[in-house]
Tab-separated table of C-alpha atoms and ligand atoms in Angstrom:
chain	number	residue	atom	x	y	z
C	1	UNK	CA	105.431	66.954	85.250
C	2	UNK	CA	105.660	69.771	87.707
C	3	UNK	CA	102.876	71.979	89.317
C	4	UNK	CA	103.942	74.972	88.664
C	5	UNK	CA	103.777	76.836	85.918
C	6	UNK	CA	106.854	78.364	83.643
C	7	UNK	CA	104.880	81.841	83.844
C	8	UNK	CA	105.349	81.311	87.992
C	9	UNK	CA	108.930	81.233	87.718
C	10	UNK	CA	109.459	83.934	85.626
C	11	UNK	CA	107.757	86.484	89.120
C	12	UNK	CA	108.839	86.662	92.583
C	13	UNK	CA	106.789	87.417	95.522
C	14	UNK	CA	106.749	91.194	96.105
C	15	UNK	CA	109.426	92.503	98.621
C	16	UNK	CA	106.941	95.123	100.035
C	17	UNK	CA	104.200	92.571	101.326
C	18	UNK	CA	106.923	90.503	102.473
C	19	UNK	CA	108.601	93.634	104.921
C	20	UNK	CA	105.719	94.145	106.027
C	21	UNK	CA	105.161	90.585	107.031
C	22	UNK	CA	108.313	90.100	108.577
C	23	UNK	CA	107.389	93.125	110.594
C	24	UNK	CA	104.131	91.303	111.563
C	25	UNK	CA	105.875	88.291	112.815
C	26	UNK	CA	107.871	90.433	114.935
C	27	UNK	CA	105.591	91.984	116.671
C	28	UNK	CA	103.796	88.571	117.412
C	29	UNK	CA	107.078	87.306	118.986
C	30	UNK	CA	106.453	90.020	121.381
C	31	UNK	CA	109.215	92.983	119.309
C	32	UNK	CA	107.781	96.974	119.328
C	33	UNK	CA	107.605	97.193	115.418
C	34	UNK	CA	106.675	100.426	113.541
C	35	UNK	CA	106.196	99.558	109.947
C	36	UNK	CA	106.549	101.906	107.450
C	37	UNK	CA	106.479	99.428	105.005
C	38	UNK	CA	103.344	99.394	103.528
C	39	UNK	CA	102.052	101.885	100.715
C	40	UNK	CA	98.443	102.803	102.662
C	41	UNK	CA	96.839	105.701	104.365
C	42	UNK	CA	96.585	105.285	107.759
C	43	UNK	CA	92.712	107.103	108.107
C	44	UNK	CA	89.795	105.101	107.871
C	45	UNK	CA	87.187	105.401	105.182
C	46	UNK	CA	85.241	108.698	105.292
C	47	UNK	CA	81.583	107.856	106.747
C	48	UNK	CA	79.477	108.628	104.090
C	49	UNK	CA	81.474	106.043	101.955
C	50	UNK	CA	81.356	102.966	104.591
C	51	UNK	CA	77.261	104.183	104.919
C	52	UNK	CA	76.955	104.217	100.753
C	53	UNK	CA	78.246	100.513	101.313
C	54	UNK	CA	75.567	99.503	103.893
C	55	UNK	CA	73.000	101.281	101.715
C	56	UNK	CA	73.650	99.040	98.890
C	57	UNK	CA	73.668	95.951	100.708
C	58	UNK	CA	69.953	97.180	102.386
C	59	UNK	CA	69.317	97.423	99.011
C	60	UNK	CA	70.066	94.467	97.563
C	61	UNK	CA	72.749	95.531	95.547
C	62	UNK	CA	75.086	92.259	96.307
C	63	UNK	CA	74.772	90.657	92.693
C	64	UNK	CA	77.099	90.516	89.928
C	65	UNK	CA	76.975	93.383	88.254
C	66	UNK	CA	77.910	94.156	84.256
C	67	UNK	CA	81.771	93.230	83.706
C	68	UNK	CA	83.139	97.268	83.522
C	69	UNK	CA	81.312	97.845	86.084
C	70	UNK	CA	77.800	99.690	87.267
C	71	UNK	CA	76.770	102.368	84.643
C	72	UNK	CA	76.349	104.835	87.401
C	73	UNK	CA	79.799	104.167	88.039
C	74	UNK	CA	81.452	104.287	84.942
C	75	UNK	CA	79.114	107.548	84.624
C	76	UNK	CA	80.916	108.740	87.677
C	77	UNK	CA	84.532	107.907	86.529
C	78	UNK	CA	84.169	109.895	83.029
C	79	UNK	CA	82.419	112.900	85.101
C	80	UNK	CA	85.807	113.056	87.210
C	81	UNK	CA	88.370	112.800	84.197
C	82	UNK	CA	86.423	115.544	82.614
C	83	UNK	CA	86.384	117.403	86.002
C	84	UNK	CA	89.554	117.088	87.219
C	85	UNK	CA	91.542	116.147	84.518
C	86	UNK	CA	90.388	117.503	81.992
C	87	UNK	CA	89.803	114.058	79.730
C	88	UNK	CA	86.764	113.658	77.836
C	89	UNK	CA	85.970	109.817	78.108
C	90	UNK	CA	82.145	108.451	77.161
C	91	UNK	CA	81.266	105.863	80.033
C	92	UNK	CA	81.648	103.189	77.570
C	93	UNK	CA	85.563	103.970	77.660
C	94	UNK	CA	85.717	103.024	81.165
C	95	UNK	CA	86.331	100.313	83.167
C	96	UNK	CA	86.061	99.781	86.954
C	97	UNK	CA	88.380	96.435	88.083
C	98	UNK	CA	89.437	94.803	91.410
C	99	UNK	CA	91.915	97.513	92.573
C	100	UNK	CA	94.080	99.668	90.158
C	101	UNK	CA	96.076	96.321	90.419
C	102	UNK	CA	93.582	94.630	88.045
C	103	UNK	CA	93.315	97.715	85.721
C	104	UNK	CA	97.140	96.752	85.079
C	105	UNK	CA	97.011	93.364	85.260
C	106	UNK	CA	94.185	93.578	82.674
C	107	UNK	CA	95.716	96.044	80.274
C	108	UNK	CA	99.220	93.720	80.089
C	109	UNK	CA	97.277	90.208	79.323
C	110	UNK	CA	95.518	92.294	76.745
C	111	UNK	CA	98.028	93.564	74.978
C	112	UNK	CA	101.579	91.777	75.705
C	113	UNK	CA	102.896	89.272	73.470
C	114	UNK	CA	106.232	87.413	74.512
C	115	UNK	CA	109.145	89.482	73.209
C	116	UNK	CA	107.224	92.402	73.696
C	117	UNK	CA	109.326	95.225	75.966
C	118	UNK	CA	107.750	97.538	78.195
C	119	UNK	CA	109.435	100.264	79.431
C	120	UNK	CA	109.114	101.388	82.978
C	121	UNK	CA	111.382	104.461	84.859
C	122	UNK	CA	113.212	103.414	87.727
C	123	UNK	CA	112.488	103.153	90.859
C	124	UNK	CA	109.724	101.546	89.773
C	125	UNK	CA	106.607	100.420	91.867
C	126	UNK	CA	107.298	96.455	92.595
C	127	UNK	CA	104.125	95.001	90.651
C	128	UNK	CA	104.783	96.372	87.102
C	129	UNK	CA	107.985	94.691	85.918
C	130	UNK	CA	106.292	91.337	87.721
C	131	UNK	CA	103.279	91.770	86.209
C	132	UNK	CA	104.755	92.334	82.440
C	133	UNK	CA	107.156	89.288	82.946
C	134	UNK	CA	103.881	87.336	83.799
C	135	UNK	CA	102.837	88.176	80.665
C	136	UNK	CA	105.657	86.972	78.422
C	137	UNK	CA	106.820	91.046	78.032
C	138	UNK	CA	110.040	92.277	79.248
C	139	UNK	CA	110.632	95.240	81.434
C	140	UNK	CA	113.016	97.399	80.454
C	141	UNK	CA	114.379	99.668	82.909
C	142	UNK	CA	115.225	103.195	82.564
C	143	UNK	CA	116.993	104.587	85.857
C	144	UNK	CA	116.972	107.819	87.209
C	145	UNK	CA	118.754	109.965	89.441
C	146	UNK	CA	118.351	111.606	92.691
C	147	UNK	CA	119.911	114.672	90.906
C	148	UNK	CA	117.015	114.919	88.548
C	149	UNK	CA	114.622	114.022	91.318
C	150	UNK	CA	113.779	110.458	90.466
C	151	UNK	CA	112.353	111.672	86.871
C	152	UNK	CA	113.613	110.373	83.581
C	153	UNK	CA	114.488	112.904	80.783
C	154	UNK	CA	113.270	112.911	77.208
C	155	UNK	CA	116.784	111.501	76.159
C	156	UNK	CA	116.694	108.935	78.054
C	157	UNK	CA	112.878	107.615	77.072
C	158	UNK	CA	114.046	108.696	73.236
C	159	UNK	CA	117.301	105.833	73.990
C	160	UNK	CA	114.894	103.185	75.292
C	161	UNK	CA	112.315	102.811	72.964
C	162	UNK	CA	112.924	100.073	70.259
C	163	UNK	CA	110.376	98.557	67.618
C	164	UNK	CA	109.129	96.150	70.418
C	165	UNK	CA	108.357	98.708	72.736
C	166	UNK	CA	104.402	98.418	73.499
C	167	UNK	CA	104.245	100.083	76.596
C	168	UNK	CA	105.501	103.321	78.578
C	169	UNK	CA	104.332	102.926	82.033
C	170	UNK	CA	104.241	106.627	83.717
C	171	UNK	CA	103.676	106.968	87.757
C	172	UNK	CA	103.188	110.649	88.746
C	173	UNK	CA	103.661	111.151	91.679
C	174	UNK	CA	105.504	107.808	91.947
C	175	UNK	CA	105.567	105.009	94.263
C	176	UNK	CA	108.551	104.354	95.500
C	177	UNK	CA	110.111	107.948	95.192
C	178	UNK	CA	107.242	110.544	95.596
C	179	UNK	CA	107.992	112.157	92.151
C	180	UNK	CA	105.893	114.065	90.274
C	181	UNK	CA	106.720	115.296	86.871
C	182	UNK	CA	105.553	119.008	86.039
C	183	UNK	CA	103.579	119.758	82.320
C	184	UNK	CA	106.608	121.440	81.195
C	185	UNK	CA	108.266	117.991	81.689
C	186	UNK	CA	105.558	115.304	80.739
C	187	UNK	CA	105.198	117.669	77.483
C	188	UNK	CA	109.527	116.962	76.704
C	189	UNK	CA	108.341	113.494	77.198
C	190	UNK	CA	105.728	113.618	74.719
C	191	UNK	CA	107.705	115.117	72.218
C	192	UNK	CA	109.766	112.173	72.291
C	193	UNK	CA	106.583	109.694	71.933
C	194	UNK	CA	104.838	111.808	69.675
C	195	UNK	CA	107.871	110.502	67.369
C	196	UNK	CA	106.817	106.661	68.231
C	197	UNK	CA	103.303	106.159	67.403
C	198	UNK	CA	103.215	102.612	68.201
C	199	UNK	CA	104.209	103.198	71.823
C	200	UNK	CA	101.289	103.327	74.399
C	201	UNK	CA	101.266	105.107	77.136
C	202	UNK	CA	99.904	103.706	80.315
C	203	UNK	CA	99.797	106.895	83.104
C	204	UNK	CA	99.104	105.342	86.805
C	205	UNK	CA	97.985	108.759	88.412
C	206	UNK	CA	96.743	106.658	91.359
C	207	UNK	CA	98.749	109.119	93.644
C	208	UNK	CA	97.222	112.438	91.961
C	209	UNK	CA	95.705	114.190	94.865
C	210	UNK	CA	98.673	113.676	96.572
C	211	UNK	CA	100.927	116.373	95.941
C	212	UNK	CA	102.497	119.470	98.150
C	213	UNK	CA	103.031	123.085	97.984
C	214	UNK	CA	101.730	124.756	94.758
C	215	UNK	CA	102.932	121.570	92.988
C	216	UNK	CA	100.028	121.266	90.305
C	217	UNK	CA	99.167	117.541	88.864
C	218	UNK	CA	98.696	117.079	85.015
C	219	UNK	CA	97.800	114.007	83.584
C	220	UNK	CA	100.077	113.217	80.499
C	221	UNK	CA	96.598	112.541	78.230
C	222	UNK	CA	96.093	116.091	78.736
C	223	UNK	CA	99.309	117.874	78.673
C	224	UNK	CA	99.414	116.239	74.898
C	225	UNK	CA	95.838	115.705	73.997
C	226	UNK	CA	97.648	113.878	70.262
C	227	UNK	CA	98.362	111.168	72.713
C	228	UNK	CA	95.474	110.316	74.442
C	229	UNK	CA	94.124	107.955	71.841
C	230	UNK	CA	96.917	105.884	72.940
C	231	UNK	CA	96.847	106.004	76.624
C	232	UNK	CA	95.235	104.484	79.715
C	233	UNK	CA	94.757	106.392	82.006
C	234	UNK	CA	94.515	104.545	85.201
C	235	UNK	CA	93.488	105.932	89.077
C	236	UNK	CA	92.070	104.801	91.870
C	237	UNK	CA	90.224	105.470	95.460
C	238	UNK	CA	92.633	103.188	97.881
C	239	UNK	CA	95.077	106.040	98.231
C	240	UNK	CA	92.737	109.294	97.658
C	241	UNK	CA	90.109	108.005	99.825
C	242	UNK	CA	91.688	105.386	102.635
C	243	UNK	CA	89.911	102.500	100.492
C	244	UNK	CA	93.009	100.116	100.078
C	245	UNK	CA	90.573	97.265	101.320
C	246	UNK	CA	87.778	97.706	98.660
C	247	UNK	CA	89.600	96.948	96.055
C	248	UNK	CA	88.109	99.478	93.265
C	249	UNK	CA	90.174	100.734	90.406
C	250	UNK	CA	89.658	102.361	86.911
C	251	UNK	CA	90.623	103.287	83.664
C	252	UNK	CA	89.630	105.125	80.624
C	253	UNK	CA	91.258	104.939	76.996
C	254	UNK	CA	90.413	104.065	73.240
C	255	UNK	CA	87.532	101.812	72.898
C	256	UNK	CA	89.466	98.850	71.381
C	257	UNK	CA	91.660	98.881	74.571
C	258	UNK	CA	88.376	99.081	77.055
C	259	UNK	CA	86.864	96.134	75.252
C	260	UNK	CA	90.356	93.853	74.999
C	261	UNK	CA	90.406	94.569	79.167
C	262	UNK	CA	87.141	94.179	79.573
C	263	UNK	CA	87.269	90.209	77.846
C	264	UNK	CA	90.067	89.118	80.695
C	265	UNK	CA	88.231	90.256	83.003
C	266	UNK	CA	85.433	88.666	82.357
C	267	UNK	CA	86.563	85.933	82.715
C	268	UNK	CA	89.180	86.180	85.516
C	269	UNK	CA	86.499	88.212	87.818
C	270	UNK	CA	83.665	88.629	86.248
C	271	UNK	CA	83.618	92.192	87.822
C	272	UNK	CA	84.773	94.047	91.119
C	273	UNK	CA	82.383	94.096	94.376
C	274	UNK	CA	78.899	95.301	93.732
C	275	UNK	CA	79.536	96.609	96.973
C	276	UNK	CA	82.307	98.111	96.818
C	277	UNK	CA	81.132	100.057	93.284
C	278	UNK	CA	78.564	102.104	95.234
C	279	UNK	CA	81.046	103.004	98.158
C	280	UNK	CA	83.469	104.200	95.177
C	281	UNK	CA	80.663	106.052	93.737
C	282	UNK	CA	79.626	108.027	97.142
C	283	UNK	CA	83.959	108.545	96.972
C	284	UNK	CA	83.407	110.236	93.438
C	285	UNK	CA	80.592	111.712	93.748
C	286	UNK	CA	80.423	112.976	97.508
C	287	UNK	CA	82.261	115.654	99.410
C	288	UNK	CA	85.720	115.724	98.785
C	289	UNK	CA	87.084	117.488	101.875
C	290	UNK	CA	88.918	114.031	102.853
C	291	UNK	CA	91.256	114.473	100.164
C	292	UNK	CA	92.176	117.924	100.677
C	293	UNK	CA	92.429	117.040	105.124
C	294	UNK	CA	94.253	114.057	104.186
C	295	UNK	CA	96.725	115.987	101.801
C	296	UNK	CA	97.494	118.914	104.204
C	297	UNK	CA	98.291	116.354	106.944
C	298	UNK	CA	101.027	113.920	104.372
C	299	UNK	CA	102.997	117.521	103.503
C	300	UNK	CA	103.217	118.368	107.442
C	301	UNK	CA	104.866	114.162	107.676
C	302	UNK	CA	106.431	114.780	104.407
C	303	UNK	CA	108.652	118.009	105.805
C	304	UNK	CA	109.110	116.228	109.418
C	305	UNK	CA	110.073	113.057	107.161
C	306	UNK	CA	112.606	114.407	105.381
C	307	UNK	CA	114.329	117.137	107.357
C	308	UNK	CA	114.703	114.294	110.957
C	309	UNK	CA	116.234	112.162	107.461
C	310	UNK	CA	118.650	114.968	106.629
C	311	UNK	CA	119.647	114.537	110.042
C	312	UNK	CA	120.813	111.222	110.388
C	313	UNK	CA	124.410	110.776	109.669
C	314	UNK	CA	125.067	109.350	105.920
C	315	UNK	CA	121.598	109.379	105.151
C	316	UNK	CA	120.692	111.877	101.484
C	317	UNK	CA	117.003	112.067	101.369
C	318	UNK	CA	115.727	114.702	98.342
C	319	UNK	CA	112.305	116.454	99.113
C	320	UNK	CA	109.302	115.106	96.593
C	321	UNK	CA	106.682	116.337	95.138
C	322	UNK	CA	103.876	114.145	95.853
C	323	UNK	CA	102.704	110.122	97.264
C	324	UNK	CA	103.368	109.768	100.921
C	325	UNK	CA	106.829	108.175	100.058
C	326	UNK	CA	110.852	109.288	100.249
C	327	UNK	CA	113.357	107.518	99.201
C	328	UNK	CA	116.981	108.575	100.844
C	329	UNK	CA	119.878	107.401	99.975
C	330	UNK	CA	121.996	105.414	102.008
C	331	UNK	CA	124.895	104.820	99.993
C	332	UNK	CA	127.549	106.322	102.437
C	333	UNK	CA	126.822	104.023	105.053
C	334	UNK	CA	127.598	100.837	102.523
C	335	UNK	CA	130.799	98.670	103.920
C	336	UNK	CA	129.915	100.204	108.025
C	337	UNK	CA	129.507	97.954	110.611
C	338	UNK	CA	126.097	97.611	112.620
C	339	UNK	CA	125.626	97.180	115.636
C	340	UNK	CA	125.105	93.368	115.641
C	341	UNK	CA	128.776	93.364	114.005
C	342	UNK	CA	127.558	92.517	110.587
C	343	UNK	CA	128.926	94.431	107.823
C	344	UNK	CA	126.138	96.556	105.455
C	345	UNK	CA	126.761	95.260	102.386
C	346	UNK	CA	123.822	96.614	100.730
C	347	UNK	CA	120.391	98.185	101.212
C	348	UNK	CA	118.834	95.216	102.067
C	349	UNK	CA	121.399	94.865	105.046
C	350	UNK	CA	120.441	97.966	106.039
C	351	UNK	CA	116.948	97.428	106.419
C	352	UNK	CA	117.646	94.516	107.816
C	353	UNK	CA	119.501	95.330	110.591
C	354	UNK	CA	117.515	98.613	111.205
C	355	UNK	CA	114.853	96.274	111.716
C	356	UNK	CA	116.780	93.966	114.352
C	357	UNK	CA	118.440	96.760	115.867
C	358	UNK	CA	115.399	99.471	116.187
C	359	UNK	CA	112.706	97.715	115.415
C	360	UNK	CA	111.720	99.932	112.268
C	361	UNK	CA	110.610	98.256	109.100
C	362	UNK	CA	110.950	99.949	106.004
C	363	UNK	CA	111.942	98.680	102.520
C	364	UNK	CA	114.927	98.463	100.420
C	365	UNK	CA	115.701	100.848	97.083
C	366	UNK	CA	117.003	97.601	95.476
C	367	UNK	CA	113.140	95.801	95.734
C	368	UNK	CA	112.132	99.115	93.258
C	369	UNK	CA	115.809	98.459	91.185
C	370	UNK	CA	117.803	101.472	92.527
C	371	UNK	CA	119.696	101.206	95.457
C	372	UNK	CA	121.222	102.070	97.489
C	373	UNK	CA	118.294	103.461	99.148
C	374	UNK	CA	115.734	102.676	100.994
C	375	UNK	CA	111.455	103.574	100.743
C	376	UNK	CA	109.793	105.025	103.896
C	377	UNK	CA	105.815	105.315	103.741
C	378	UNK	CA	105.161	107.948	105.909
C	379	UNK	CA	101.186	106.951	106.305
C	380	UNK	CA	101.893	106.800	109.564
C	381	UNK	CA	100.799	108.896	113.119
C	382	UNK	CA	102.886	111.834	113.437
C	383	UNK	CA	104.348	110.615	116.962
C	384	UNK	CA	105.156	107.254	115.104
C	385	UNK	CA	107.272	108.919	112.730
C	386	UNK	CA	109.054	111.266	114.860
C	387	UNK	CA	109.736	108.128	116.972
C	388	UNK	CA	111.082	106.144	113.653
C	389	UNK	CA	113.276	108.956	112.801
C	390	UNK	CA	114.612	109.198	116.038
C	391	UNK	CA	115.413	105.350	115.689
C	392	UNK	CA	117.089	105.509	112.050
C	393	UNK	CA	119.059	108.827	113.557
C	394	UNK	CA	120.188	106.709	116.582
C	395	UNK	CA	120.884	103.377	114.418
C	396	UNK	CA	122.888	105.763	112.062
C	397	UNK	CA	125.162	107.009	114.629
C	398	UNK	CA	125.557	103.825	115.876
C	399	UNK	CA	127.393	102.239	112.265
C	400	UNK	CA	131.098	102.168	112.610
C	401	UNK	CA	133.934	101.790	109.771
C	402	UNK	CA	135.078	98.263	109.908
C	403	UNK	CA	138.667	98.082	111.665
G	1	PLP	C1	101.928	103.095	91.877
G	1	PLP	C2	100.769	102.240	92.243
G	1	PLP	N1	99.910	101.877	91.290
G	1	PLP	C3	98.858	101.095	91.558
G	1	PLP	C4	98.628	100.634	92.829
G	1	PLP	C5	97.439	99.739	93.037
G	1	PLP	O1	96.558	100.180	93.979
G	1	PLP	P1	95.164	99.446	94.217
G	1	PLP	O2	95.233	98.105	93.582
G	1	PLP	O3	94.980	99.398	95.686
G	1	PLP	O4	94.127	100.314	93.548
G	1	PLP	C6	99.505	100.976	93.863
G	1	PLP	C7	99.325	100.443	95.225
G	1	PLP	O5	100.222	100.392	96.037
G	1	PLP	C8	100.601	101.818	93.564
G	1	PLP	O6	101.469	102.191	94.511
């Protein structure tokens, strides 16, 4: 009989820890690496967070705590989707998991049955179609263009959705293309599902206080209030607060939903870090100058980003609205030559030889299933990414047509 499971087989590792690893091994063979690889800011958690944490341990507060999470919290997490969102949620229609990871991870083993289809917009973020498949669902992709700036149209949703459809999974602003979709457009989107009632919507607006210029987020719950009794609404404080490492997440929805999610994960967790709950509250409930700092710094790399991108010969890269991601295009450098005399076949040659050649790690379009391009996270120092740029300008330059 073997050890693994048929569920295992069905997922494969994801391509952005494993960049980011190879990046790591390079630089303990001795290599210069910048990695702009992984999807975290580079700041560290604001004080008053890290001393809410140390509070709570002087206190005691290092026991399990109820499964959704401590009431103050959940208290916390329906204050801000009224706030900021404008979502009315009681705090018994929230949940607080083990990253915004869990929330998903949650929400699919409570509601995917095998056969099931799930639809998710490509590029997608790598975890979801893993995560469904895991499940017994199917991801079904719906691909985008660069010419309508990474966002699907209504047409295109409308042309995807079948009977089996359970799920529409909706990242704005979107990891891996910085995205955002505008109310005029999440409302042509909702005029589509309005027309499937048995499709829920699952909005990851874990990048939300990430966007630039006088780009204004809307959560799809609220630009069509008819659907909110069939979404989850899912967030976060890794990205909006530097908290990657805490590992808090949340959610709010229909009750039914809450209660389904909050049964798995009871028993895969039996709750997040007590810990980490009280640092997440200070993050809610404190001053939120971090957020806007933080934001005004990403648009100054976001406009450095793209424009030294422009710049590099054969290289497309469109300017987004939000996340700290771009994703160019490097389609007119497929069937070049690198410098190592191996032939770029695809995007993962690419990166691959930018990596070997400049020492700059960054992670194919194909790992988010559109390609070819290629995902820079510009959480990175200023001087790191002017450096980088330089790099992918020089390694550019460098490609020649085979002879
Ligand atoms: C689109 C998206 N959703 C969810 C997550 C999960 O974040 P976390 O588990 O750190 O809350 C990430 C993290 O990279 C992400 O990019």
């Amino acid at each position: 009989m073997s050890l693994l499971s048929h569920a295992l087989s069905r997922i494969k590792p994801s391509a952005t820890i494993a960049v980011s690893q190879k990046a790591r091994d390079l630089v303990a063979q001795g290599r210069q690496v910048i990695a702009l690889s992984s999807g975290q800011p580079d700041f560290d958690t604001p004080e008053h967070i890290k001393e809410a944490a140390r509070r709570a341990m002087d206190r005691g507060q290092t026991k399990y705590t109820a499964v959704a999470g401590i009431p103050e919290l959940r208290q916390a997490i329906a204050d801000k989707f009224r706030r900021e969102n404008g979502l009315d949620y009681a705090p018994s229609q929230t949940i607080v998991s083990t990253g915004g990871k869990q929330v998903i991870a949650n929400a699919m083993l409570a509601t995917v049955n095998p056969g099931d289809e799930v639809l998710v917009p490509a590029p997608y973020w790598v975890s979801y179609p893993e995560m469904v498949a895991l499940c017994g669902g199917t991801p079904v992709y719906i691909k985008t263009a660069a010419a309508d700036a990474f966002k699907i149209r209504p047409e295109a949703l409308e042309a995807a959705i079948t009977p089996r459809t359970k799920w529409f999974m909706l990242n704005s602003p979107s990891n891996p293309s910085g995205a955002a979709y505008t109310e005029a457009e999440l409302k042509g989107l909702a005029e589509v599902l309005l027309r499937h009632p048995h499709v829920w919507i699952f909005a990851d607006d874990i990048y939300e206080h990430l966007v630039y210029g006088d780009f204004k987020f809307v959560s799809i719950a609220r630009a069509e209030p008819l659907l909110q009794e069939r979404t989850l609404t899912m967030n976060g404080v890794s990205k909006a607060y530097a908290m990657t490492g805490w590992r808090i997440g949340y959610a709010a929805g229909p009750a039914a939903l809450i209660k389904a999610m909050d049964t798995v994960q009871g028993q895969l967790t039996s709750g997040p870090c007590s810990i980490a709950q009280w640092a997440a509250l200070a993050a809610l409930e404190g001053p939120q100058d971090y957020i806007r700092q933080s934001r005004a710094i990403f648009e100054q790399r976001r406009n450095l980003v793209v424009s030294m991108l422009n710049q590099a010969r054969g290289l497309r890269c469109h300017t987004p609205e939000g996340a700290f991601y771009v994703f160019p295009s490097c389609a007119d450098l497929i069937g070049k030559v690198a410098p190592s005399g191996r032939t770029i076949a695809t995007d993962e040659d690419f990166v691959s030889e930018l990596l070997e050649a400049e020492g700059i790690a960054v992670v194919h379009g194909t790992a988010f299933g559109q390609g070819p391009n290629f995902r820079i996270s510009y959480a990175a120092s200023t001087e790191q990414l002017e450096t980088a740029c330089e790099g992918i300008q020089r390694f550019c330059a460098a490609l020649r047509d085979p002879s």
